[in-house]
Amino acid sequence: MAGQSSDPEETEYSQKTEATPSKRLKPWAGPNVGYGLLRMPSQSPFQSLRLALLPRTPSTLDVHSWEFRLTQTLANTWVNEPNKYFMDYETLHSTASVSRRFHEILFEFSFEEQRMLNGMLDGFIKNFHDALNLDQDGRDKAAYGEVNVDVWTPDGREKIAWEGGKGAFSQNIALVMQHNLTPGGKVWPAFSYSLSFRYDIWNAFDMERDFPVDMGVSFSLAKKMGRFHGYLVPGFFWYGSTRMETIEFKRTQTSFLAGLEWSFHESASLLVQYLYSEGSCKNLWGFKEPSHEVTLGFKGRLTRRLVWELGILENIIAYDNSPDFGLHWGLTFRI
């Protein structure tokens, strides 16, 4: 049967693990999977406009059970390169999803919305940079609470400009099928793959499409190591959109997520995760380069069936084509 190991040692390990700490944590834990990573797509300037890799660890949802999830990520973008580009704005990415598992296959339906906001985090980020003696890159000289985006081509011709606008700019629905191939064992990790399909309900930008649906495939490995769980999630995506106004996008994109979860208590974990995303623009300054996003997170049980999560995104390590700062929160309920 799919999802069950034929190795007696792995079967014994799985049964032993389920009978001890996992039994207390049900319906959340598996032999090689903890609470899992934060569900955060890329928040980089242009990657965030299209379907991005989601950190889908092998599911621990029980067969014929339901999962309801609400998450939001507030990200601040500040990039300033004179005569090339200037971006000062915030986005709020909201997702509501419902999942149902049938044997080893899980189906998830979600609604996503992106909103552009006017810089409520500007003052906090300036003070944070001052406290750590980090370069402000002109942030301290710009007006707070405004939306300003100006990007020029190498020949000096203005390519795109947004000023003062805010509100919802993208809404879409997505369907994901995830298949747990094996829970893993003492040697082998848990392994799953997922297929994603996304359809834009509405987009404020002039996105040119020659196919109405974006598609993606990702693979997930998870391994328990004492109180730690390690996760690796490579992904590949194909897009039906190739242009936004005068900006050309690449047709395909690869992503890679790596994370470590420390289960310091049976009802709580600390997380660190790194998301690499291939640049989405064809020939547009640093936006054709990959983005690098590092997030610190926390997950904890409020009740037996309700888990909450928090995350902090900061690009101290990599600056170009990455969000400057972000906050993430969410709730997940299982029945």
mmCIF file of C-alpha atoms in Angstrom:
data_model
loop_
_atom_site.group_PDB
_atom_site.id
_atom_site.type_symbol
_atom_site.label_atom_id
_atom_site.label_comp_id
_atom_site.label_asym_id
_atom_site.label_seq_id
_atom_site.Cartn_x
_atom_site.Cartn_y
_atom_site.Cartn_z
ATOM 1 C CA MET A 1 0.000 0.000 0.000
ATOM 2 C CA ALA A 2 1.298 3.508 -0.803
ATOM 3 C CA GLY A 3 2.858 5.279 2.145
ATOM 4 C CA GLN A 4 3.735 2.077 4.086
ATOM 5 C CA SER A 5 7.323 0.812 4.331
ATOM 6 C CA SER A 6 8.173 -2.821 3.516
ATOM 7 C CA ASP A 7 11.278 -2.637 5.729
ATOM 8 C CA PRO A 8 10.541 -4.414 9.077
ATOM 9 C CA GLU A 9 13.040 -2.186 10.892
ATOM 10 C CA GLU A 10 11.322 0.973 9.615
ATOM 11 C CA THR A 11 7.892 -0.431 10.490
ATOM 12 C CA GLU A 12 9.041 -1.272 14.028
ATOM 13 C CA TYR A 13 10.611 2.182 14.385
ATOM 14 C CA SER A 14 7.440 3.882 13.135
ATOM 15 C CA GLN A 15 5.231 1.923 15.555
ATOM 16 C CA LYS A 16 7.581 2.589 18.496
ATOM 17 C CA THR A 17 7.729 6.320 17.722
ATOM 18 C CA GLU A 18 3.961 6.594 17.362
ATOM 19 C CA ALA A 19 3.501 4.834 20.690
ATOM 20 C CA THR A 20 5.553 7.305 22.719
ATOM 21 C CA PRO A 21 5.876 11.075 22.124
ATOM 22 C CA SER A 22 3.731 11.066 18.971
ATOM 23 C CA LYS A 23 0.784 9.576 20.859
ATOM 24 C CA ARG A 24 0.749 12.528 23.232
ATOM 25 C CA LEU A 25 1.046 15.017 20.368
ATOM 26 C CA LYS A 26 -1.593 13.523 18.082
ATOM 27 C CA PRO A 27 -3.097 14.695 15.822
ATOM 28 C CA TRP A 28 0.150 16.582 15.009
ATOM 29 C CA ALA A 29 3.331 14.478 15.140
ATOM 30 C CA GLY A 30 4.655 11.694 12.925
ATOM 31 C CA PRO A 31 7.706 9.395 13.152
ATOM 32 C CA ASN A 32 9.947 11.911 11.341
ATOM 33 C CA VAL A 33 7.817 15.050 11.263
ATOM 34 C CA GLY A 34 7.209 17.588 14.025
ATOM 35 C CA TYR A 35 4.916 20.594 13.788
ATOM 36 C CA GLY A 36 6.540 21.457 10.475
ATOM 37 C CA LEU A 37 7.835 24.712 9.005
ATOM 38 C CA LEU A 38 6.026 28.016 8.641
ATOM 39 C CA ARG A 39 3.825 28.217 5.543
ATOM 40 C CA MET A 40 5.413 31.328 4.019
ATOM 41 C CA PRO A 41 5.809 31.917 0.276
ATOM 42 C CA SER A 42 8.512 34.244 -0.998
ATOM 43 C CA GLN A 43 7.997 37.888 -0.026
ATOM 44 C CA SER A 44 10.618 39.255 -2.433
ATOM 45 C CA PRO A 45 9.555 42.159 -4.690
ATOM 46 C CA PHE A 46 8.651 40.298 -7.887
ATOM 47 C CA GLN A 47 8.578 36.673 -6.712
ATOM 48 C CA SER A 48 5.639 37.555 -4.457
ATOM 49 C CA LEU A 49 3.506 38.569 -7.458
ATOM 50 C CA ARG A 50 3.267 34.969 -8.673
ATOM 51 C CA LEU A 51 2.871 31.453 -7.259
ATOM 52 C CA ALA A 52 5.788 30.651 -4.973
ATOM 53 C CA LEU A 53 7.080 27.564 -3.242
ATOM 54 C CA LEU A 54 5.251 26.739 -0.021
ATOM 55 C CA PRO A 55 7.091 24.732 2.648
ATOM 56 C CA ARG A 56 4.975 21.585 2.561
ATOM 57 C CA THR A 57 6.427 19.060 4.996
ATOM 58 C CA PRO A 58 5.088 15.474 4.802
ATOM 59 C CA SER A 59 1.591 15.681 6.242
ATOM 60 C CA THR A 60 0.761 14.305 9.706
ATOM 61 C CA LEU A 61 -2.974 14.869 9.233
ATOM 62 C CA ASP A 62 -4.902 11.705 10.126
ATOM 63 C CA VAL A 63 -6.750 9.800 7.400
ATOM 64 C CA HIS A 64 -10.258 11.199 6.762
ATOM 65 C CA SER A 65 -9.487 14.218 8.967
ATOM 66 C CA TRP A 66 -9.853 17.918 8.150
ATOM 67 C CA GLU A 67 -7.434 20.832 8.590
ATOM 68 C CA PHE A 68 -8.359 24.529 8.549
ATOM 69 C CA ARG A 69 -5.568 27.094 8.318
ATOM 70 C CA LEU A 70 -5.415 30.899 8.424
ATOM 71 C CA THR A 71 -2.076 32.685 7.903
ATOM 72 C CA GLN A 72 -0.890 36.239 7.231
ATOM 73 C CA THR A 73 2.540 37.602 6.360
ATOM 74 C CA LEU A 74 3.274 41.324 6.565
ATOM 75 C CA ALA A 75 6.479 42.190 4.668
ATOM 76 C CA ASN A 76 8.252 45.501 4.213
ATOM 77 C CA THR A 77 10.257 46.104 1.035
ATOM 78 C CA TRP A 78 12.950 48.765 0.788
ATOM 79 C CA VAL A 79 15.408 48.711 -2.105
ATOM 80 C CA ASN A 80 17.196 51.859 -3.172
ATOM 81 C CA GLU A 81 19.681 52.017 -6.032
ATOM 82 C CA PRO A 82 19.869 55.539 -7.559
ATOM 83 C CA ASN A 83 18.981 55.733 -11.265
ATOM 84 C CA LYS A 84 18.020 52.047 -11.249
ATOM 85 C CA TYR A 85 15.161 51.389 -8.842
ATOM 86 C CA PHE A 86 13.469 52.610 -5.689
ATOM 87 C CA MET A 87 10.902 50.490 -3.833
ATOM 88 C CA ASP A 88 9.277 51.479 -0.553
ATOM 89 C CA TYR A 89 6.067 49.640 0.335
ATOM 90 C CA GLU A 90 4.549 46.789 2.362
ATOM 91 C CA THR A 91 2.484 43.777 1.387
ATOM 92 C CA LEU A 92 0.048 41.719 3.425
ATOM 93 C CA HIS A 93 -0.280 38.142 2.149
ATOM 94 C CA SER A 94 -3.370 36.382 3.575
ATOM 95 C CA THR A 95 -4.282 32.727 3.036
ATOM 96 C CA ALA A 96 -7.302 30.693 4.132
ATOM 97 C CA SER A 97 -7.208 26.971 3.347
ATOM 98 C CA VAL A 98 -9.066 23.738 4.034
ATOM 99 C CA SER A 99 -7.479 20.282 3.671
ATOM 100 C CA ARG A 100 -8.797 16.719 3.715
ATOM 101 C CA ARG A 101 -6.699 13.558 3.749
ATOM 102 C CA PHE A 102 -7.796 10.404 1.956
ATOM 103 C CA HIS A 103 -5.458 7.504 2.831
ATOM 104 C CA GLU A 104 -1.960 8.744 1.861
ATOM 105 C CA ILE A 105 -3.172 11.589 -0.373
ATOM 106 C CA LEU A 106 -4.119 15.035 0.925
ATOM 107 C CA PHE A 107 -6.096 17.645 -1.024
ATOM 108 C CA GLU A 108 -5.990 21.325 -0.087
ATOM 109 C CA PHE A 109 -8.093 24.188 -1.425
ATOM 110 C CA SER A 110 -7.029 27.742 -0.591
ATOM 111 C CA PHE A 111 -7.904 31.377 -1.206
ATOM 112 C CA GLU A 112 -5.055 33.904 -1.263
ATOM 113 C CA GLU A 113 -5.020 37.690 -1.291
ATOM 114 C CA GLN A 114 -2.179 40.191 -1.578
ATOM 115 C CA ARG A 115 -2.644 43.759 -0.311
ATOM 116 C CA MET A 116 -0.334 46.716 -0.672
ATOM 117 C CA LEU A 117 0.004 48.797 2.501
ATOM 118 C CA ASN A 118 1.615 52.142 3.250
ATOM 119 C CA GLY A 119 4.555 51.418 5.525
ATOM 120 C CA MET A 120 3.299 50.905 9.070
ATOM 121 C CA LEU A 121 6.618 49.183 9.935
ATOM 122 C CA ASP A 122 8.892 51.993 8.705
ATOM 123 C CA GLY A 123 9.590 53.551 12.109
ATOM 124 C CA PHE A 124 10.158 50.202 13.805
ATOM 125 C CA ILE A 125 12.616 49.049 11.126
ATOM 126 C CA LYS A 126 14.584 52.302 11.296
ATOM 127 C CA ASN A 127 14.961 51.925 15.067
ATOM 128 C CA PHE A 128 15.905 48.251 14.656
ATOM 129 C CA HIS A 129 18.672 49.149 12.185
ATOM 130 C CA ASP A 130 19.929 51.860 14.533
ATOM 131 C CA ALA A 131 20.014 49.435 17.484
ATOM 132 C CA LEU A 132 22.141 46.932 15.514
ATOM 133 C CA ASN A 133 24.221 49.655 13.832
ATOM 134 C CA LEU A 134 23.009 48.594 10.368
ATOM 135 C CA ASP A 135 23.115 50.861 7.312
ATOM 136 C CA GLN A 136 19.786 52.656 6.730
ATOM 137 C CA ASP A 137 20.440 52.891 2.946
ATOM 138 C CA GLY A 138 18.493 56.170 2.815
ATOM 139 C CA ARG A 139 15.473 54.933 4.783
ATOM 140 C CA ASP A 140 15.955 57.617 7.442
ATOM 141 C CA LYS A 141 15.683 60.335 4.759
ATOM 142 C CA ALA A 142 12.460 59.065 3.121
ATOM 143 C CA ALA A 143 8.919 59.921 4.227
ATOM 144 C CA TYR A 144 7.230 57.267 6.363
ATOM 145 C CA GLY A 145 3.949 55.593 5.496
ATOM 146 C CA GLU A 146 4.031 55.950 1.702
ATOM 147 C CA VAL A 147 3.892 53.604 -1.290
ATOM 148 C CA ASN A 148 6.581 54.484 -3.827
ATOM 149 C CA VAL A 149 7.883 52.226 -6.593
ATOM 150 C CA ASP A 150 9.988 53.455 -9.518
ATOM 151 C CA VAL A 151 12.009 51.097 -11.708
ATOM 152 C CA TRP A 152 14.030 52.222 -14.723
ATOM 153 C CA THR A 153 15.562 50.260 -17.571
ATOM 154 C CA PRO A 154 19.337 50.450 -18.204
ATOM 155 C CA ASP A 155 18.689 53.034 -20.953
ATOM 156 C CA GLY A 156 17.079 55.354 -18.393
ATOM 157 C CA ARG A 157 13.491 54.879 -19.595
ATOM 158 C CA GLU A 158 11.015 54.500 -16.727
ATOM 159 C CA LYS A 159 9.646 50.985 -16.773
ATOM 160 C CA ILE A 160 7.086 50.887 -13.978
ATOM 161 C CA ALA A 161 5.850 53.305 -11.324
ATOM 162 C CA TRP A 162 3.367 53.019 -8.453
ATOM 163 C CA GLU A 163 2.773 55.954 -6.154
ATOM 164 C CA GLY A 164 0.424 56.363 -3.232
ATOM 165 C CA GLY A 165 -1.805 53.421 -4.109
ATOM 166 C CA LYS A 166 -2.807 50.802 -1.560
ATOM 167 C CA GLY A 167 -5.353 48.018 -1.164
ATOM 168 C CA ALA A 168 -5.849 44.530 -2.595
ATOM 169 C CA PHE A 169 -3.958 43.939 -5.835
ATOM 170 C CA SER A 170 -4.194 40.158 -6.254
ATOM 171 C CA GLN A 171 -6.678 37.411 -5.403
ATOM 172 C CA ASN A 172 -6.426 33.777 -6.444
ATOM 173 C CA ILE A 173 -7.508 30.245 -5.643
ATOM 174 C CA ALA A 174 -5.200 27.228 -5.495
ATOM 175 C CA LEU A 175 -5.550 23.458 -5.392
ATOM 176 C CA VAL A 176 -2.776 21.242 -3.997
ATOM 177 C CA MET A 177 -2.490 17.465 -4.015
ATOM 178 C CA GLN A 178 0.105 16.041 -1.629
ATOM 179 C CA HIS A 179 1.079 12.377 -1.514
ATOM 180 C CA ASN A 180 2.911 10.897 1.480
ATOM 181 C CA LEU A 181 5.062 8.117 0.017
ATOM 182 C CA THR A 182 6.667 6.935 3.271
ATOM 183 C CA PRO A 183 6.803 8.017 6.951
ATOM 184 C CA GLY A 184 10.472 7.003 6.972
ATOM 185 C CA GLY A 185 12.224 5.116 9.742
ATOM 186 C CA LYS A 186 15.388 4.977 11.798
ATOM 187 C CA VAL A 187 17.573 5.518 8.702
ATOM 188 C CA TRP A 188 15.330 6.826 5.935
ATOM 189 C CA PRO A 189 13.501 10.186 6.093
ATOM 190 C CA ALA A 190 9.800 10.784 5.540
ATOM 191 C CA PHE A 191 9.160 11.663 1.887
ATOM 192 C CA SER A 192 6.263 13.285 0.054
ATOM 193 C CA TYR A 193 5.607 15.208 -3.139
ATOM 194 C CA SER A 194 2.942 17.766 -4.026
ATOM 195 C CA LEU A 195 1.351 19.192 -7.168
ATOM 196 C CA SER A 196 0.045 22.782 -7.123
ATOM 197 C CA PHE A 197 -2.377 24.592 -9.437
ATOM 198 C CA ARG A 198 -3.272 28.275 -9.102
ATOM 199 C CA TYR A 199 -5.827 30.443 -10.891
ATOM 200 C CA ASP A 200 -5.949 34.249 -10.687
ATOM 201 C CA ILE A 201 -9.422 35.495 -9.831
ATOM 202 C CA TRP A 202 -8.309 39.098 -10.099
ATOM 203 C CA ASN A 203 -5.062 41.035 -10.509
ATOM 204 C CA ALA A 204 -4.719 44.810 -10.475
ATOM 205 C CA PHE A 205 -1.568 44.692 -12.578
ATOM 206 C CA ASP A 206 -1.624 44.214 -16.315
ATOM 207 C CA MET A 207 -0.462 40.578 -16.276
ATOM 208 C CA GLU A 208 -0.254 39.054 -19.732
ATOM 209 C CA ARG A 209 -1.138 35.354 -19.821
ATOM 210 C CA ASP A 210 -1.134 32.779 -22.570
ATOM 211 C CA PHE A 211 -2.352 30.071 -20.155
ATOM 212 C CA PRO A 212 -4.816 30.690 -17.289
ATOM 213 C CA VAL A 213 -3.210 28.413 -14.660
ATOM 214 C CA ASP A 214 0.182 28.337 -12.906
ATOM 215 C CA MET A 215 1.505 24.888 -11.951
ATOM 216 C CA GLY A 216 4.215 23.529 -9.685
ATOM 217 C CA VAL A 217 5.733 20.390 -8.219
ATOM 218 C CA SER A 218 7.727 20.104 -5.005
ATOM 219 C CA PHE A 219 9.341 17.300 -3.013
ATOM 220 C CA SER A 220 9.767 17.139 0.743
ATOM 221 C CA LEU A 221 12.151 15.233 2.994
ATOM 222 C CA ALA A 222 11.851 15.254 6.789
ATOM 223 C CA LYS A 223 14.062 13.484 9.345
ATOM 224 C CA LYS A 224 13.946 13.289 13.131
ATOM 225 C CA MET A 225 17.292 13.646 14.945
ATOM 226 C CA GLY A 226 16.693 13.499 18.676
ATOM 227 C CA ARG A 227 14.808 16.656 19.617
ATOM 228 C CA PHE A 228 15.400 18.124 16.147
ATOM 229 C CA HIS A 229 13.657 17.684 12.799
ATOM 230 C CA GLY A 230 15.392 18.595 9.547
ATOM 231 C CA TYR A 231 13.470 19.519 6.376
ATOM 232 C CA LEU A 232 14.478 19.869 2.699
ATOM 233 C CA VAL A 233 11.942 21.017 0.083
ATOM 234 C CA PRO A 234 13.037 21.595 -3.549
ATOM 235 C CA GLY A 235 10.401 22.866 -5.996
ATOM 236 C CA PHE A 236 9.888 23.700 -9.668
ATOM 237 C CA PHE A 237 7.165 25.994 -11.066
ATOM 238 C CA TRP A 238 5.781 26.808 -14.505
ATOM 239 C CA TYR A 239 3.826 30.006 -15.129
ATOM 240 C CA GLY A 240 1.088 30.964 -17.545
ATOM 241 C CA SER A 241 2.074 34.650 -17.236
ATOM 242 C CA THR A 242 5.149 36.072 -18.970
ATOM 243 C CA ARG A 243 4.807 39.856 -18.629
ATOM 244 C CA MET A 244 3.511 42.519 -16.229
ATOM 245 C CA GLU A 245 3.109 45.851 -17.995
ATOM 246 C CA THR A 246 6.569 46.186 -19.589
ATOM 247 C CA ILE A 247 8.417 43.785 -17.256
ATOM 248 C CA GLU A 248 9.219 40.368 -18.714
ATOM 249 C CA PHE A 249 9.048 37.333 -16.418
ATOM 250 C CA LYS A 250 10.791 34.001 -16.741
ATOM 251 C CA ARG A 251 8.490 31.133 -17.669
ATOM 252 C CA THR A 252 9.895 28.772 -15.020
ATOM 253 C CA GLN A 253 11.295 29.121 -11.525
ATOM 254 C CA THR A 254 13.110 26.828 -9.110
ATOM 255 C CA SER A 255 13.015 27.176 -5.336
ATOM 256 C CA PHE A 256 14.632 25.448 -2.395
ATOM 257 C CA LEU A 257 13.625 25.463 1.254
ATOM 258 C CA ALA A 258 15.706 24.134 4.150
ATOM 259 C CA GLY A 259 14.670 24.233 7.794
ATOM 260 C CA LEU A 260 15.444 22.977 11.269
ATOM 261 C CA GLU A 261 12.865 22.498 14.018
ATOM 262 C CA TRP A 262 13.831 22.173 17.690
ATOM 263 C CA SER A 263 11.120 20.453 19.744
ATOM 264 C CA PHE A 264 12.166 21.913 23.099
ATOM 265 C CA HIS A 265 8.790 20.895 24.604
ATOM 266 C CA GLU A 266 6.163 18.340 23.608
ATOM 267 C CA SER A 267 3.752 21.183 22.812
ATOM 268 C CA ALA A 268 6.119 23.772 21.247
ATOM 269 C CA SER A 269 8.963 24.145 18.746
ATOM 270 C CA LEU A 270 11.422 26.782 17.609
ATOM 271 C CA LEU A 271 12.248 27.016 13.900
ATOM 272 C CA VAL A 272 14.809 28.464 11.545
ATOM 273 C CA GLN A 273 14.249 28.222 7.797
ATOM 274 C CA TYR A 274 15.938 29.472 4.640
ATOM 275 C CA LEU A 275 14.132 29.979 1.326
ATOM 276 C CA TYR A 276 16.017 30.345 -1.959
ATOM 277 C CA SER A 277 14.001 31.471 -4.992
ATOM 278 C CA GLU A 278 15.319 31.878 -8.515
ATOM 279 C CA GLY A 279 14.953 35.408 -9.885
ATOM 280 C CA SER A 280 11.622 35.899 -11.639
ATOM 281 C CA CYS A 281 12.516 38.776 -14.015
ATOM 282 C CA LYS A 282 14.377 38.221 -17.273
ATOM 283 C CA ASN A 283 16.524 41.347 -17.564
ATOM 284 C CA LEU A 284 15.840 43.781 -14.755
ATOM 285 C CA TRP A 285 18.803 44.789 -12.613
ATOM 286 C CA GLY A 286 19.181 42.699 -9.467
ATOM 287 C CA PHE A 287 15.627 41.330 -9.744
ATOM 288 C CA LYS A 288 16.866 38.708 -12.193
ATOM 289 C CA GLU A 289 19.063 37.353 -9.366
ATOM 290 C CA PRO A 290 17.885 34.835 -6.729
ATOM 291 C CA SER A 291 16.296 35.975 -3.478
ATOM 292 C CA HIS A 292 17.376 34.705 -0.057
ATOM 293 C CA GLU A 293 14.966 34.800 2.900
ATOM 294 C CA VAL A 294 15.760 33.680 6.446
ATOM 295 C CA THR A 295 12.963 33.282 8.993
ATOM 296 C CA LEU A 296 12.941 32.521 12.709
ATOM 297 C CA GLY A 297 9.706 30.982 13.957
ATOM 298 C CA PHE A 298 7.728 29.417 16.761
ATOM 299 C CA LYS A 299 4.885 26.885 16.805
ATOM 300 C CA GLY A 300 2.890 25.861 19.846
ATOM 301 C CA ARG A 301 -0.317 24.048 20.768
ATOM 302 C CA LEU A 302 -3.091 26.117 22.331
ATOM 303 C CA THR A 303 -5.331 23.063 22.630
ATOM 304 C CA ARG A 304 -5.072 19.446 21.495
ATOM 305 C CA ARG A 305 -6.322 20.405 18.035
ATOM 306 C CA LEU A 306 -5.281 24.068 17.685
ATOM 307 C CA VAL A 307 -1.737 25.268 16.878
ATOM 308 C CA TRP A 308 -0.544 28.850 16.537
ATOM 309 C CA GLU A 309 2.587 30.099 14.813
ATOM 310 C CA LEU A 310 4.739 33.222 14.677
ATOM 311 C CA GLY A 311 7.658 34.153 12.441
ATOM 312 C CA ILE A 312 10.161 36.999 11.951
ATOM 313 C CA LEU A 313 11.739 37.558 8.542
ATOM 314 C CA GLU A 314 14.914 39.667 8.329
ATOM 315 C CA ASN A 315 17.415 40.006 5.491
ATOM 316 C CA ILE A 316 20.564 40.822 7.460
ATOM 317 C CA ILE A 317 22.386 38.140 5.433
ATOM 318 C CA ALA A 318 21.216 38.994 1.899
ATOM 319 C CA TYR A 319 19.896 42.360 0.790
ATOM 320 C CA ASP A 320 19.377 42.533 -2.996
ATOM 321 C CA ASN A 321 16.014 41.323 -4.283
ATOM 322 C CA SER A 322 14.828 40.316 -0.800
ATOM 323 C CA PRO A 323 12.274 41.800 1.606
ATOM 324 C CA ASP A 324 13.727 44.025 4.310
ATOM 325 C CA PHE A 325 11.658 42.764 7.241
ATOM 326 C CA GLY A 326 8.515 40.719 7.818
ATOM 327 C CA LEU A 327 6.142 39.321 10.431
ATOM 328 C CA HIS A 328 4.137 36.129 10.084
ATOM 329 C CA TRP A 329 1.325 34.633 12.170
ATOM 330 C CA GLY A 330 -1.209 31.853 11.770
ATOM 331 C CA LEU A 331 -3.649 29.374 13.285
ATOM 332 C CA THR A 332 -4.216 25.733 12.299
ATOM 333 C CA PHE A 333 -7.160 23.630 13.513
ATOM 334 C CA ARG A 334 -7.667 19.892 12.924
ATOM 335 C CA ILE A 335 -10.726 17.706 13.351
#
